[in-house]
Each structure stands twice: as structure tokens, then as C-alpha cells.
PDB file of C-alpha atoms in Angstrom:
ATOM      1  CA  UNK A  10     -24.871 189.179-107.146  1.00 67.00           C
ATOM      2  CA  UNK A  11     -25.979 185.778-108.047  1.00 72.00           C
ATOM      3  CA  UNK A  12     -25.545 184.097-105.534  1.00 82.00           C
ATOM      4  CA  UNK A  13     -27.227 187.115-103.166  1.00 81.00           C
ATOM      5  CA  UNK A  14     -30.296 186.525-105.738  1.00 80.00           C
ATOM      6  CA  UNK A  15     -30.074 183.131-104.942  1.00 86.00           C
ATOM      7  CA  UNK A  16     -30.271 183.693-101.389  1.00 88.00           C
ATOM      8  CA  UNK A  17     -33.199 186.381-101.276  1.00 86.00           C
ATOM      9  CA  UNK A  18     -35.198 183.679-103.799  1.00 88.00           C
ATOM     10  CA  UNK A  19     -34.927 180.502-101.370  1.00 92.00           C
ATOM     11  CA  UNK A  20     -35.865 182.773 -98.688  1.00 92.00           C
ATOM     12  CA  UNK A  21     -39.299 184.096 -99.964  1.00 91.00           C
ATOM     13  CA  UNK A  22     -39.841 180.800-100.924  1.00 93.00           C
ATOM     14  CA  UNK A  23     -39.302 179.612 -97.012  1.00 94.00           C
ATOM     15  CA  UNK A  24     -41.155 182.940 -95.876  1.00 93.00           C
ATOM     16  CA  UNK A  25     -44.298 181.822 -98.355  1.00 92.00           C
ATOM     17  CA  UNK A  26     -44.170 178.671 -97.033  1.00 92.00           C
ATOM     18  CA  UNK A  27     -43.650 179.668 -93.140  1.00 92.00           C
ATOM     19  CA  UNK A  28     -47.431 181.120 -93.470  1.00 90.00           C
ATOM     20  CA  UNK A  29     -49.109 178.578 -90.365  1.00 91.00           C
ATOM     21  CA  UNK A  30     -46.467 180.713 -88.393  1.00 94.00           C
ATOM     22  CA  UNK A  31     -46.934 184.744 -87.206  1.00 93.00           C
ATOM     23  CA  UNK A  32     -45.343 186.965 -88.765  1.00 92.00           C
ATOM     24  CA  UNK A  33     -44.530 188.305 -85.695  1.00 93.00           C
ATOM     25  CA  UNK A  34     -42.294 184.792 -85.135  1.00 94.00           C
ATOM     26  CA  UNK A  35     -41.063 184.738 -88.401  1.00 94.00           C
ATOM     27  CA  UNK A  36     -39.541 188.327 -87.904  1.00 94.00           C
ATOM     28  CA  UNK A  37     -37.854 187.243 -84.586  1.00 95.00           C
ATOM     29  CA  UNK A  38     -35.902 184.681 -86.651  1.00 95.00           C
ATOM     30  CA  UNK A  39     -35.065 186.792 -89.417  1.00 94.00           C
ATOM     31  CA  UNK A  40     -33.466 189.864 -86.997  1.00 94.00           C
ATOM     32  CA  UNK A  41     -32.115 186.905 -84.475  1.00 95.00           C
ATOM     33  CA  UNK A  42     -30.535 184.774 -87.368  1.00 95.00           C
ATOM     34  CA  UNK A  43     -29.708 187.621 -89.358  1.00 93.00           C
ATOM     35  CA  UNK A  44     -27.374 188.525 -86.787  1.00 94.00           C
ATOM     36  CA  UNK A  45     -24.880 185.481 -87.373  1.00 92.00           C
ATOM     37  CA  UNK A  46     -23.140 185.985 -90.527  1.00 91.00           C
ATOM     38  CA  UNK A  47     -22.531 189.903 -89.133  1.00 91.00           C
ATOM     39  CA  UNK A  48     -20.893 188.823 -86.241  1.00 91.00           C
ATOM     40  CA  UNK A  49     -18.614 186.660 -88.125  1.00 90.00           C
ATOM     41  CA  UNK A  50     -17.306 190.501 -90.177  1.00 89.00           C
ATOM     42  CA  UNK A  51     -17.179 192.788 -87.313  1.00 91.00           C
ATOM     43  CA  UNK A  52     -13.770 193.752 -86.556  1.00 91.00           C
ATOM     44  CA  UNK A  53     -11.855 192.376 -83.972  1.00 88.00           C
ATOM     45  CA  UNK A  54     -11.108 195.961 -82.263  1.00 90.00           C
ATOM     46  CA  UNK A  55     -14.679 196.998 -82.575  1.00 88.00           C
ATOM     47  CA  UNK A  56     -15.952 194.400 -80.383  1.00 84.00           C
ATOM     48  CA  UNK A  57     -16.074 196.544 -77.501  1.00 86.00           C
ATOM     49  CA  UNK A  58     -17.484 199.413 -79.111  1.00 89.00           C
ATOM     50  CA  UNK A  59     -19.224 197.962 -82.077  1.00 87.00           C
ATOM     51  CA  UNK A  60     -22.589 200.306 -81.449  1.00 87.00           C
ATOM     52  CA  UNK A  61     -20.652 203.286 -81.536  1.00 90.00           C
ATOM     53  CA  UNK A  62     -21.985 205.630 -84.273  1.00 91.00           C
ATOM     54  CA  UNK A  63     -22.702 209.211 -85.264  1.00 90.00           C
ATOM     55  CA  UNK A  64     -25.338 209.070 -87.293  1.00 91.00           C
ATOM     56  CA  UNK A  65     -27.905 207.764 -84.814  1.00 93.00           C
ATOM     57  CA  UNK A  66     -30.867 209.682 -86.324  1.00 94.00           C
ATOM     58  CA  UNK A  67     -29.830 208.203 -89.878  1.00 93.00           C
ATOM     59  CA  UNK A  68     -29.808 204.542 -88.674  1.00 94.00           C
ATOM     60  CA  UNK A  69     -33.219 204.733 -86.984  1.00 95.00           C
ATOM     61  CA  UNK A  70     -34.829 205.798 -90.148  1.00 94.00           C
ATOM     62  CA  UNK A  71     -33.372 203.744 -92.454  1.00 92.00           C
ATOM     63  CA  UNK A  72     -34.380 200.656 -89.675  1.00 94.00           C
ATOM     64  CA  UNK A  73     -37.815 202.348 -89.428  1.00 95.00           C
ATOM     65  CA  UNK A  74     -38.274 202.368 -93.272  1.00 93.00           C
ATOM     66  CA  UNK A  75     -36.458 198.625 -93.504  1.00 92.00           C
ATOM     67  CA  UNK A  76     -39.027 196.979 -90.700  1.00 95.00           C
ATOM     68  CA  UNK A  77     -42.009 198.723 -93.052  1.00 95.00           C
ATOM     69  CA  UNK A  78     -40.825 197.206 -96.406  1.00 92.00           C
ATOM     70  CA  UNK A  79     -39.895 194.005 -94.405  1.00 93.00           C
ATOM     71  CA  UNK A  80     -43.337 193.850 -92.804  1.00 94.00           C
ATOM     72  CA  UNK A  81     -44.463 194.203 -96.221  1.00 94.00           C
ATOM     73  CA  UNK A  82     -42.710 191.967 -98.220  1.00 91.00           C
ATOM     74  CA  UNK A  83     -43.686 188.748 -95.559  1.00 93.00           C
ATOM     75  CA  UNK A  84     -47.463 189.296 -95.677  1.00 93.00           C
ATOM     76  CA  UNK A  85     -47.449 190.000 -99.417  1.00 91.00           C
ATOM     77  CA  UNK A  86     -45.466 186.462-100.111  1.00 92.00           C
ATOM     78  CA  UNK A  87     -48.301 184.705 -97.971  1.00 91.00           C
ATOM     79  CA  UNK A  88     -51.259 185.916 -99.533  1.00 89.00           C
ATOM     80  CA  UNK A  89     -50.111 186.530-103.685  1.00 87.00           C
ATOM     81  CA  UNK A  90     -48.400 184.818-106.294  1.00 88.00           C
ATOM     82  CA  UNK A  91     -45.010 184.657-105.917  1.00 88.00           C
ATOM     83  CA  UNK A  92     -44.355 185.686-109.561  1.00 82.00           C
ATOM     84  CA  UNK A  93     -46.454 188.413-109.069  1.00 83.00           C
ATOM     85  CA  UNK A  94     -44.826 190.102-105.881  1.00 86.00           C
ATOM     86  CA  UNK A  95     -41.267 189.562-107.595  1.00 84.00           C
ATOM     87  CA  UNK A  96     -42.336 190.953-110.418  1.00 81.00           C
ATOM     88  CA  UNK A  97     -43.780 194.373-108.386  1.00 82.00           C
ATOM     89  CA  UNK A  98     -40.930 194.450-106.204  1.00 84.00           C
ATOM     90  CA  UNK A  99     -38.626 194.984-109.412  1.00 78.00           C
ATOM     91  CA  UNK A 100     -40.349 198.635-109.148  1.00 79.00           C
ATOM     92  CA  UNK A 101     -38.123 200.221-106.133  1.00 77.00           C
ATOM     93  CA  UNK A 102     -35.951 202.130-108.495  1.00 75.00           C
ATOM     94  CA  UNK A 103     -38.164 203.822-109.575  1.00 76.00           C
ATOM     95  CA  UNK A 104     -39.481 205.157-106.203  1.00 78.00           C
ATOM     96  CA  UNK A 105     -36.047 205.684-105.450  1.00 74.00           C
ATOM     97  CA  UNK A 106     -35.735 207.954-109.001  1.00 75.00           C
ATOM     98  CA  UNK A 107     -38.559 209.899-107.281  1.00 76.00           C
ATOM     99  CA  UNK A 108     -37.244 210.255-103.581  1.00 76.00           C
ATOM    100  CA  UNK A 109     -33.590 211.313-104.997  1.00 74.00           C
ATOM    101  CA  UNK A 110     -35.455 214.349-106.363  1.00 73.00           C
ATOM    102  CA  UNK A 111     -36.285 215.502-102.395  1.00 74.00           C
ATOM    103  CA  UNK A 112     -33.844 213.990-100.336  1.00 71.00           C
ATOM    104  CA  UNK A 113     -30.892 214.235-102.651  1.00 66.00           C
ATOM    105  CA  UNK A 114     -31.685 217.163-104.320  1.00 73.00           C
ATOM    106  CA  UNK A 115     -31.008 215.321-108.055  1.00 68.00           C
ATOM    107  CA  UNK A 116     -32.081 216.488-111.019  1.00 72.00           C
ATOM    108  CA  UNK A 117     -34.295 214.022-113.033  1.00 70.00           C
ATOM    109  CA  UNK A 118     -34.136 214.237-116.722  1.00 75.00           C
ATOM    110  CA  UNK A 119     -36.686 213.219-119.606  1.00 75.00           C
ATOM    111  CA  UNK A 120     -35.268 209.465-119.874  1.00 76.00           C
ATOM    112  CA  UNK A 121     -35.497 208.928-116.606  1.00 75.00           C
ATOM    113  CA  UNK A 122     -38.981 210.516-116.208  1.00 79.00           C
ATOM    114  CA  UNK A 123     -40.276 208.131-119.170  1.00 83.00           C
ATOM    115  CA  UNK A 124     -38.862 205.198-117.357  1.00 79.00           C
ATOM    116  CA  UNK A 125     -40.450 205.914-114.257  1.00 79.00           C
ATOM    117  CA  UNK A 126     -43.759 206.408-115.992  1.00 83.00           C
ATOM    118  CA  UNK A 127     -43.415 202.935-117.692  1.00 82.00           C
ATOM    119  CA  UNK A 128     -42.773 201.362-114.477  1.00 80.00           C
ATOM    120  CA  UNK A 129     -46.040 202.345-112.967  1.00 80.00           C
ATOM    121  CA  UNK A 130     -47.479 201.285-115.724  1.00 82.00           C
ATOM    122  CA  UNK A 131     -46.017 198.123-115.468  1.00 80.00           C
ATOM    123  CA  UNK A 132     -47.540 198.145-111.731  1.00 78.00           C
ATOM    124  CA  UNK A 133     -50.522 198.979-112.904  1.00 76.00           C
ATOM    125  CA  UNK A 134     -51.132 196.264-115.430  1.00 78.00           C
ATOM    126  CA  UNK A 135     -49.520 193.265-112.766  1.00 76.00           C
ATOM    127  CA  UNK A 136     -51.638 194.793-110.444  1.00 70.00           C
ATOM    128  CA  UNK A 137     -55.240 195.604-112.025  1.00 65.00           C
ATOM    129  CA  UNK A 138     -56.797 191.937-111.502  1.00 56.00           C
ATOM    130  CA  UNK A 139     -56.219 192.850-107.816  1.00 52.00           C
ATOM    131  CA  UNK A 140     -57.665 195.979-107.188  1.00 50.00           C
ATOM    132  CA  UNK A 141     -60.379 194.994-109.624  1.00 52.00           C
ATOM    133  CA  UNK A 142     -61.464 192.125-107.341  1.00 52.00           C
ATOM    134  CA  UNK A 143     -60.808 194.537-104.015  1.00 50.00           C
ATOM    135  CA  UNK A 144     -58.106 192.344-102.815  1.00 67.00           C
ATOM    136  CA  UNK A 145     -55.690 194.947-101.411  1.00 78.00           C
ATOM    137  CA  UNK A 146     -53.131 192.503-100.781  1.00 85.00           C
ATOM    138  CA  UNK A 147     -51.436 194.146-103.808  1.00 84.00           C
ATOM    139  CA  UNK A 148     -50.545 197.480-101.892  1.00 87.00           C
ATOM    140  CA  UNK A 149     -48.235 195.711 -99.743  1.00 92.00           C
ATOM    141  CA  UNK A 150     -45.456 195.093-102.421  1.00 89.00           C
ATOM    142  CA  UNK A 151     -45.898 198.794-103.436  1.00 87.00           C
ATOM    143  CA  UNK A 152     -45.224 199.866-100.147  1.00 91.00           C
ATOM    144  CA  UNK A 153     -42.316 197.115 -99.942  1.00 91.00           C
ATOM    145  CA  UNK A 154     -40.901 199.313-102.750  1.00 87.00           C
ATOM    146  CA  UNK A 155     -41.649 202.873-101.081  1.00 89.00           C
ATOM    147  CA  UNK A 156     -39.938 201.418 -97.700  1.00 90.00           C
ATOM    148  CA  UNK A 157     -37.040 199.781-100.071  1.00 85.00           C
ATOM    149  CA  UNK A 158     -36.688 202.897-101.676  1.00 84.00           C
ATOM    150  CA  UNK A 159     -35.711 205.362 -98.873  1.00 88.00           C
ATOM    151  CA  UNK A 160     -33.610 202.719 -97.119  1.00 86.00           C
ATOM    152  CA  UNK A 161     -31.293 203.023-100.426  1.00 81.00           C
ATOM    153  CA  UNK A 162     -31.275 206.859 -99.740  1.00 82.00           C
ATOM    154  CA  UNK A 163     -30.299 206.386 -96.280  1.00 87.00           C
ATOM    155  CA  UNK A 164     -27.664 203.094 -96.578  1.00 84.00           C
ATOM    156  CA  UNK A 165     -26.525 205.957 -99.845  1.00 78.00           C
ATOM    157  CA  UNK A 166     -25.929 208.561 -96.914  1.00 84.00           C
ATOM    158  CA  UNK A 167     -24.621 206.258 -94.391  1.00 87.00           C
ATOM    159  CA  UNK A 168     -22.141 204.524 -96.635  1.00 80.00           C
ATOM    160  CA  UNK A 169     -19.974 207.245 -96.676  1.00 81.00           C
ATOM    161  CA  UNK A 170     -19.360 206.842 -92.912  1.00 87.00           C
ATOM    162  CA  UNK A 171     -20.468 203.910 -91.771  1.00 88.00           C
ATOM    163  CA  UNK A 172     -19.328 200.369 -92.542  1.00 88.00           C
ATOM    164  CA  UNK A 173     -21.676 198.244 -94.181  1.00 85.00           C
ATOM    165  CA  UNK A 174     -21.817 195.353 -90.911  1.00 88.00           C
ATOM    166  CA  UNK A 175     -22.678 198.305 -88.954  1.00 90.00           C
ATOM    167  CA  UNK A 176     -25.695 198.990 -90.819  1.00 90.00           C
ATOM    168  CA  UNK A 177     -26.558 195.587 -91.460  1.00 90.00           C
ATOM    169  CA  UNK A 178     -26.381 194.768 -87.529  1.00 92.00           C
ATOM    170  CA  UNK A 179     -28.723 197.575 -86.392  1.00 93.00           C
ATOM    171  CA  UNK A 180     -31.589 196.590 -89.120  1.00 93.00           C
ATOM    172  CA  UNK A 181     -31.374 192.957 -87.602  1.00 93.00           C
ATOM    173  CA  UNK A 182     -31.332 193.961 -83.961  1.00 94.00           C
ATOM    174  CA  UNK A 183     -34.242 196.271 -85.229  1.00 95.00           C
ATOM    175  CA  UNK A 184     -36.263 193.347 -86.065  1.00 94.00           C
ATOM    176  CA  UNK A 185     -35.310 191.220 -83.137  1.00 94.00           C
ATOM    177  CA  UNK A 186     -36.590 193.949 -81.097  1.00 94.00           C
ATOM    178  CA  UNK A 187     -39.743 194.482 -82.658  1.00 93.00           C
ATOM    179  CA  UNK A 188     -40.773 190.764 -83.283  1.00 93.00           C
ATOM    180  CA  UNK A 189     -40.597 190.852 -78.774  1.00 91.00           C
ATOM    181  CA  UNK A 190     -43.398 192.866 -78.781  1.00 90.00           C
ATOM    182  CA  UNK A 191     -45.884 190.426 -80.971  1.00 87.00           C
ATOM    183  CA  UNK A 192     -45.636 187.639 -78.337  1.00 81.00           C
ATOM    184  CA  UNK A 193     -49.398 187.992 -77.845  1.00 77.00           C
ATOM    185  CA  UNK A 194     -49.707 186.612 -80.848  1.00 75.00           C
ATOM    186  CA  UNK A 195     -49.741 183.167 -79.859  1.00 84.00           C
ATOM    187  CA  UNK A 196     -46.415 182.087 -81.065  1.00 90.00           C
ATOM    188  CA  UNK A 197     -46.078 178.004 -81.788  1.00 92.00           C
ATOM    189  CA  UNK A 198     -43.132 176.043 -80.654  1.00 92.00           C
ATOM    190  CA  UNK A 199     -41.628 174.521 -84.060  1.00 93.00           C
ATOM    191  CA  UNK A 200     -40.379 171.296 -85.078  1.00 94.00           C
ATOM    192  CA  UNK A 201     -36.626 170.647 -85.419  1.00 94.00           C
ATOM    193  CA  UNK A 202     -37.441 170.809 -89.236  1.00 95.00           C
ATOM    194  CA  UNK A 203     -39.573 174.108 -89.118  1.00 95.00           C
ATOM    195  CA  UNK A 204     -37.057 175.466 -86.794  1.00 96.00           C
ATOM    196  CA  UNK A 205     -34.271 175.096 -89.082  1.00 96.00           C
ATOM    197  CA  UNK A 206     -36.193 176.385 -91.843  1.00 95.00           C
ATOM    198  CA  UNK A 207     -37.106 179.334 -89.737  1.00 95.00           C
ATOM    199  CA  UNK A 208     -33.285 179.735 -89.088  1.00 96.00           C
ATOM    200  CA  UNK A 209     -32.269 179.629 -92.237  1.00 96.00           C
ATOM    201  CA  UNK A 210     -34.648 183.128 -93.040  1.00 95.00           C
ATOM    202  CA  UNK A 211     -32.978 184.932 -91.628  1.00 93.00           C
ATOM    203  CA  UNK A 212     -29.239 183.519 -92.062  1.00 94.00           C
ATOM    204  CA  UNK A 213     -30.119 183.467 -95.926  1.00 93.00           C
ATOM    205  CA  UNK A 214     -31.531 187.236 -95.735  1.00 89.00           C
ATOM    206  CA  UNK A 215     -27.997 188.526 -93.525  1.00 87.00           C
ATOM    207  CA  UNK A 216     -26.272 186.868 -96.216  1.00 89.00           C
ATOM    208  CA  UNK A 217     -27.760 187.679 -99.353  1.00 85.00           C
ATOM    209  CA  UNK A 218     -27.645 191.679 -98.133  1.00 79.00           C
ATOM    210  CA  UNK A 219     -23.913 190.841 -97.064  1.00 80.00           C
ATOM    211  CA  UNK A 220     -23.450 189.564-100.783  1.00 78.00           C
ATOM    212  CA  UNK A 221     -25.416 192.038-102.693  1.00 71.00           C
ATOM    213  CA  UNK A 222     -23.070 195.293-100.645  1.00 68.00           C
ATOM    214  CA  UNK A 223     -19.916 193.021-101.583  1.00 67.00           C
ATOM    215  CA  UNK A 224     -21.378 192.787-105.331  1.00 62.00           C
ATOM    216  CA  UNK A 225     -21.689 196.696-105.792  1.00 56.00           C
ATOM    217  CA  UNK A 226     -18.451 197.235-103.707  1.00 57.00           C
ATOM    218  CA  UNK A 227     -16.593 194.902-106.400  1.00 57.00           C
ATOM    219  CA  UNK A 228     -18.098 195.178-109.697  1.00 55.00           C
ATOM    220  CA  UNK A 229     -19.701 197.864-111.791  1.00 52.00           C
ATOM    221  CA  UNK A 230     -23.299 198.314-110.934  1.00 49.00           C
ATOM    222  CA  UNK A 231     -24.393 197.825-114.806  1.00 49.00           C
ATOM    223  CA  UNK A 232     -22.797 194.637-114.811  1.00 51.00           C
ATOM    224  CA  UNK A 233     -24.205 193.030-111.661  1.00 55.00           C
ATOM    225  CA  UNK A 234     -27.561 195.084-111.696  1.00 55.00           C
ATOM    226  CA  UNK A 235     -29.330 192.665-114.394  1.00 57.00           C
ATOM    227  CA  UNK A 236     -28.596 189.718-112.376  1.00 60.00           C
ATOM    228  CA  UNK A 237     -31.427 190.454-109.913  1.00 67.00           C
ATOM    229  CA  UNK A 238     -34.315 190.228-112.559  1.00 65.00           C
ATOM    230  CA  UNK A 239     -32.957 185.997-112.361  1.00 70.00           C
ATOM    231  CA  UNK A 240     -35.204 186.255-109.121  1.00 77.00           C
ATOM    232  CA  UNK A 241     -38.553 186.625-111.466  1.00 73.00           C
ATOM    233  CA  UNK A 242     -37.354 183.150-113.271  1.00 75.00           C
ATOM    234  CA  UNK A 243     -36.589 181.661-109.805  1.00 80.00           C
ATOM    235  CA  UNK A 244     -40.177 182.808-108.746  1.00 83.00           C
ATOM    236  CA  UNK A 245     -42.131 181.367-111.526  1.00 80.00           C
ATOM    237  CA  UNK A 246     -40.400 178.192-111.370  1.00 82.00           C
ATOM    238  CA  UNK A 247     -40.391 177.886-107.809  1.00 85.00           C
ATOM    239  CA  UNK A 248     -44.484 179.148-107.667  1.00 84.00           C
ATOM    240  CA  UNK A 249     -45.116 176.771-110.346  1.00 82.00           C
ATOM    241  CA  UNK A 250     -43.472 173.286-109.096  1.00 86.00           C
ATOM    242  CA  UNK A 251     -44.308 174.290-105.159  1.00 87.00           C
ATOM    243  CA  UNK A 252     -47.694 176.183-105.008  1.00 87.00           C
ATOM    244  CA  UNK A 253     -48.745 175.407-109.108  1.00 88.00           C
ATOM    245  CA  UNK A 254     -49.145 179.450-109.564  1.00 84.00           C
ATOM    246  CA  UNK A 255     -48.839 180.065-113.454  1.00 82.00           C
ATOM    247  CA  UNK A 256     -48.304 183.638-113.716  1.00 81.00           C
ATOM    248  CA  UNK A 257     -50.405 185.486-115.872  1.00 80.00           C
ATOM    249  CA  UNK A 258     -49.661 187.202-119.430  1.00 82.00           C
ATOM    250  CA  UNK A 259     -50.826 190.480-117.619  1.00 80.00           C
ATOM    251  CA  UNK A 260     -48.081 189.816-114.626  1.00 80.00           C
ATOM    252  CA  UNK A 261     -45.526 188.840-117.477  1.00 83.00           C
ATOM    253  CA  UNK A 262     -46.239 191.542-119.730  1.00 86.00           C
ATOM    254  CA  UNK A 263     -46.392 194.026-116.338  1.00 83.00           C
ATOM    255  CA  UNK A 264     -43.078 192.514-115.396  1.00 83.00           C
ATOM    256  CA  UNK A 265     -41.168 193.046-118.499  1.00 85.00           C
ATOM    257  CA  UNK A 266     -42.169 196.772-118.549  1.00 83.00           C
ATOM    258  CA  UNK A 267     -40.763 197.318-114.742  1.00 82.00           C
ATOM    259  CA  UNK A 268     -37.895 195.261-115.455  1.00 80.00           C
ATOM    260  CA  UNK A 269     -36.945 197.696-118.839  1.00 83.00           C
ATOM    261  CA  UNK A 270     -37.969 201.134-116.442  1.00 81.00           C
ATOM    262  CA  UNK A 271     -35.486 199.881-114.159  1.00 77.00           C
ATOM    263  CA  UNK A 272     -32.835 199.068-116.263  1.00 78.00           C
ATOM    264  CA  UNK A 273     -32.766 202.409-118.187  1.00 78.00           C
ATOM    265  CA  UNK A 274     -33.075 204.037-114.912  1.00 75.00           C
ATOM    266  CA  UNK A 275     -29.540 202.069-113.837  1.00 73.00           C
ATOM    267  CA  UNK A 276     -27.932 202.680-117.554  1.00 73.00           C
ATOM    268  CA  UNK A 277     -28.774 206.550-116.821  1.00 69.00           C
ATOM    269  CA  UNK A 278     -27.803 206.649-113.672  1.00 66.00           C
ATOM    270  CA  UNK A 279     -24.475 205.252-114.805  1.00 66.00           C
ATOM    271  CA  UNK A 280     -23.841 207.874-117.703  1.00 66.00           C
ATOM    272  CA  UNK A 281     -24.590 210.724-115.623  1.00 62.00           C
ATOM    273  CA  UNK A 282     -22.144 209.421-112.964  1.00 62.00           C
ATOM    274  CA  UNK A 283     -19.720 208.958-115.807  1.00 58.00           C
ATOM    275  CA  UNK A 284     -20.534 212.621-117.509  1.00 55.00           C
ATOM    276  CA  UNK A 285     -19.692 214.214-114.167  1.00 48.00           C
ATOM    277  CA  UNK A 286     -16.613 212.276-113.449  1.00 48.00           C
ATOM    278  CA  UNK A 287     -15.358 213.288-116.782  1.00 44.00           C
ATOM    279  CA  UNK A 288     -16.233 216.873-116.352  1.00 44.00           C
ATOM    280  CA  UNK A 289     -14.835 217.220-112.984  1.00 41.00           C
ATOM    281  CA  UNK A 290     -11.110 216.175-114.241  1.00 42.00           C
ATOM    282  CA  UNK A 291     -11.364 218.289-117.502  1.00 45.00           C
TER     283      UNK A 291
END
């Protein structure tokens, strides 16, 4: 899990940075570079038949949802402090809480409920200077975390069939394909520099979600889980020697109530699993 936090922080920092570029561009890399580490997993006999799946439907929405948080995620980093989108993004569990209710058919309790309703107001606090001022650029991590959300319903679902390269390779050759289509947009040929930093988006982001499956695969969920909220220290350091953003007592504050929603969403998650586990070998 570290090291996938690592990963995902060096990469909004390139992705910040990589704003003189489309986003259309940037995308290409991501999906085309993404695709490296995968190939390195896949299976020597499913070479031949790697695409082969049953769950077709499944894997288009979850890429569908994926390309809108992903879409997101970029133009937020170019436009806000990178404290600040961190700091919102730490909100997907709870629209995740919310979307388990109708697509998993899960029963939410009262702790869980009270969490959720300290996370948004969490958002809203990180978020008020924003939509105070009219600058809307603040929606887009809030939709990064409604997109997030129902991708980690679907990659839930698909889990149980479908190995995790599998679903990693069709959400990169999602964004390869999509990023064709923004040609128009007046693409610019990039130094050997620029071009390895470009690279290096999207070989960092196939890694880091290769390293964050492994992390949840190998290790129990409440141990690994508060690793991820090292990205808001990595953002405010990085913001602050790179871009000289000092985030805000508001965004701080803000940040510290999402983080604690989504940690007692986790540590609730985890005793029900345990209650019924228990209860199903009594």
C-alpha cells in the first residue's frame, strides 16, 4: 500500500505539472503506458485469448465510470490545489457507503450513516471558498469520487470472476481508445524529457493500481487502509515546495473530518464482515 500511495502521489504531481499538454494527450499516455506493467502479469496460456470474458456488460461500465473519474481527477489537479483535491478525493467511501445501499442491496446502519454525513461535511467546508467564488472547478473531484465509487462496486462484482490484470487491461485500453478521438485537439510533439515524464503517468498509475489489488489481496484491509491518507502529507509537501500552495485551515480541518468518515466507514465495514463470518460457522 505504500508504495501504491507513493506511486498515485508522483503521478498527480506529473499530471499537475503536464498542464501545457491536452488532456486528451495526457490520457493517451496513461491507457498506452498503463498497459506495460499488465502485460508483464498476464499468463502465459492466456496470451491467445487474453480478451476472453463473460462479463462484458460489467467491464464496460466499470471502464465507463473509470474514464469519468479519470477525466475528472486530471482537470481537477490542473486547475486546484493539490492539497485540496487529495483531501476531497479521500471522500469515495463514502459514495461508495451510499451506492452499496442500491447496487448491493446492503444495509447501512446508524454509524455508518453518521460517518457519511461527516464526510460531506468535510466536503463542504474544503469546498465552500470555491463555490463561494463560482469557481466550479471543485465539482470535478466530487464527481472523481462518484465515478471512483461505482468502479469499486463493479471491480467488487468482477473480482469474483475475473482476474485482476484482466480488469486492469480493459480500463487502460479504454483510455487508449478514447484519448484517439481528441486528436483535434492540437496535440504537441514532446521533448525526450516531457515524453518520459508523460510515460511515466501512466506506468506509475498501472502500477500503483497493480500494488494497491496486491495490498488488499495480502493484508487485512484495516491495516493497509490508513496508509492512503500518507497521500494528503505527500500533497501538501509536494504543493508547497513545487507550486508554493499552503493549504488552508478550512481544507485541513475539511480533510481531517473526511479522513475520520472514512476510516469508521472501513472499521465498520470490517466488524460487520467479521459478525457475519462468525455467525455463519456458529
Amino acid at each position: 500500500m505504500f508504495i501504491s500511495v507513493c506511486a498515485f502521489s508522483i503521478m498527480d504531481v506529473i499530471v499537475k505539472w503536464s498542464e501545457a499538454y491536452p488532456v486528451g494527450q495526457v490520457l493517451f499516455f496513461r491507457g498506452f503506458c498503463g498497459i506495460i506493467p499488465i502485460l508483464f502479469i498476464i499468463p502465459k496460456e492466456r496470451y491467445l485469448d487474453f480478451y476472453k470474458t463473460d462479463r462484458a456488460i460489467l467491464h464496460l461500465m466499470r471502464c465507463l465510470a473509470g474514464l469519468v473519474a479519470l477525466i475528472s481527477i486530471f482537470i481537477a489537479l490542473r486547475n486546484l490545489p493539490l492539497a485540496t483535491v487529495v483531501s476531497i478525493t479521500f471522500a469515495a467511501p463514502i459514495f461508495t457507503t451510499i451506492f452499496s445501499i442500491f447496487l448491493l442491496n446492503e444495509k447501512v446502519g446508524f454509524y455508518r450513516w453518521m460517518a457519511v454525513l461527516v464526510g460531506f461535511v468535510g466536503i463542504i467546508i474544503i469546498s465552500e471558498p470555491g463555490f463561494s467564488s463560482l469557481n466550479f472547478y471543485y465539482i470535478y473531484p466530487i464527481i472523481f469520487c462518484l465515478g471512483l465509487s461505482y468502479v469499486a462496486i463493479t471491480i467488487r462484482k468482477l473480482s469474483a470472476t475475473e482476474p485482476v490484470w484482466l480488469i486492469s487491461l480493459f480500463f487502460s485500453l479504454s483510455i487508449m481508445i478514447l484519448s484517439f478521438f481528441t486528436f483535434y485537439q492540437d496535440w504537441i510533439m514532446p521533448s525526450f524529457t516531457d515524453l518520459f515524464l508523460l510515460a511515466m503517468i501512466g506506468i506509475l498509475g498501472g502500477l500503483a493500481n497493480l500494488w494497491l489489488s496486491q495490498s488488499y489481496k495480502f493484508s487485512e484491509v484495516s491495516l493497509v487502509t490508513p496508509l492512503k491518507y500518507l497521500a494528503l502529507v505527500f500533497a501538501i509537501i509536494f504543493g508547497y515546495f513545487i507550486w508554493n500552495e499552503v493549504p488552508s485551515n478550512k481544507t485541513l480541518m475539511g480533510s481531517l473530518m473526511v479522513i475520520l468518515s472514512s476510516l469508521i466507514i472501513f472499521r465498520r465495514e470490517i466488524v460487520l464482515k467479521k459478525n457475519l463470518s462468525a455467525s455463519r460457522h456458529e
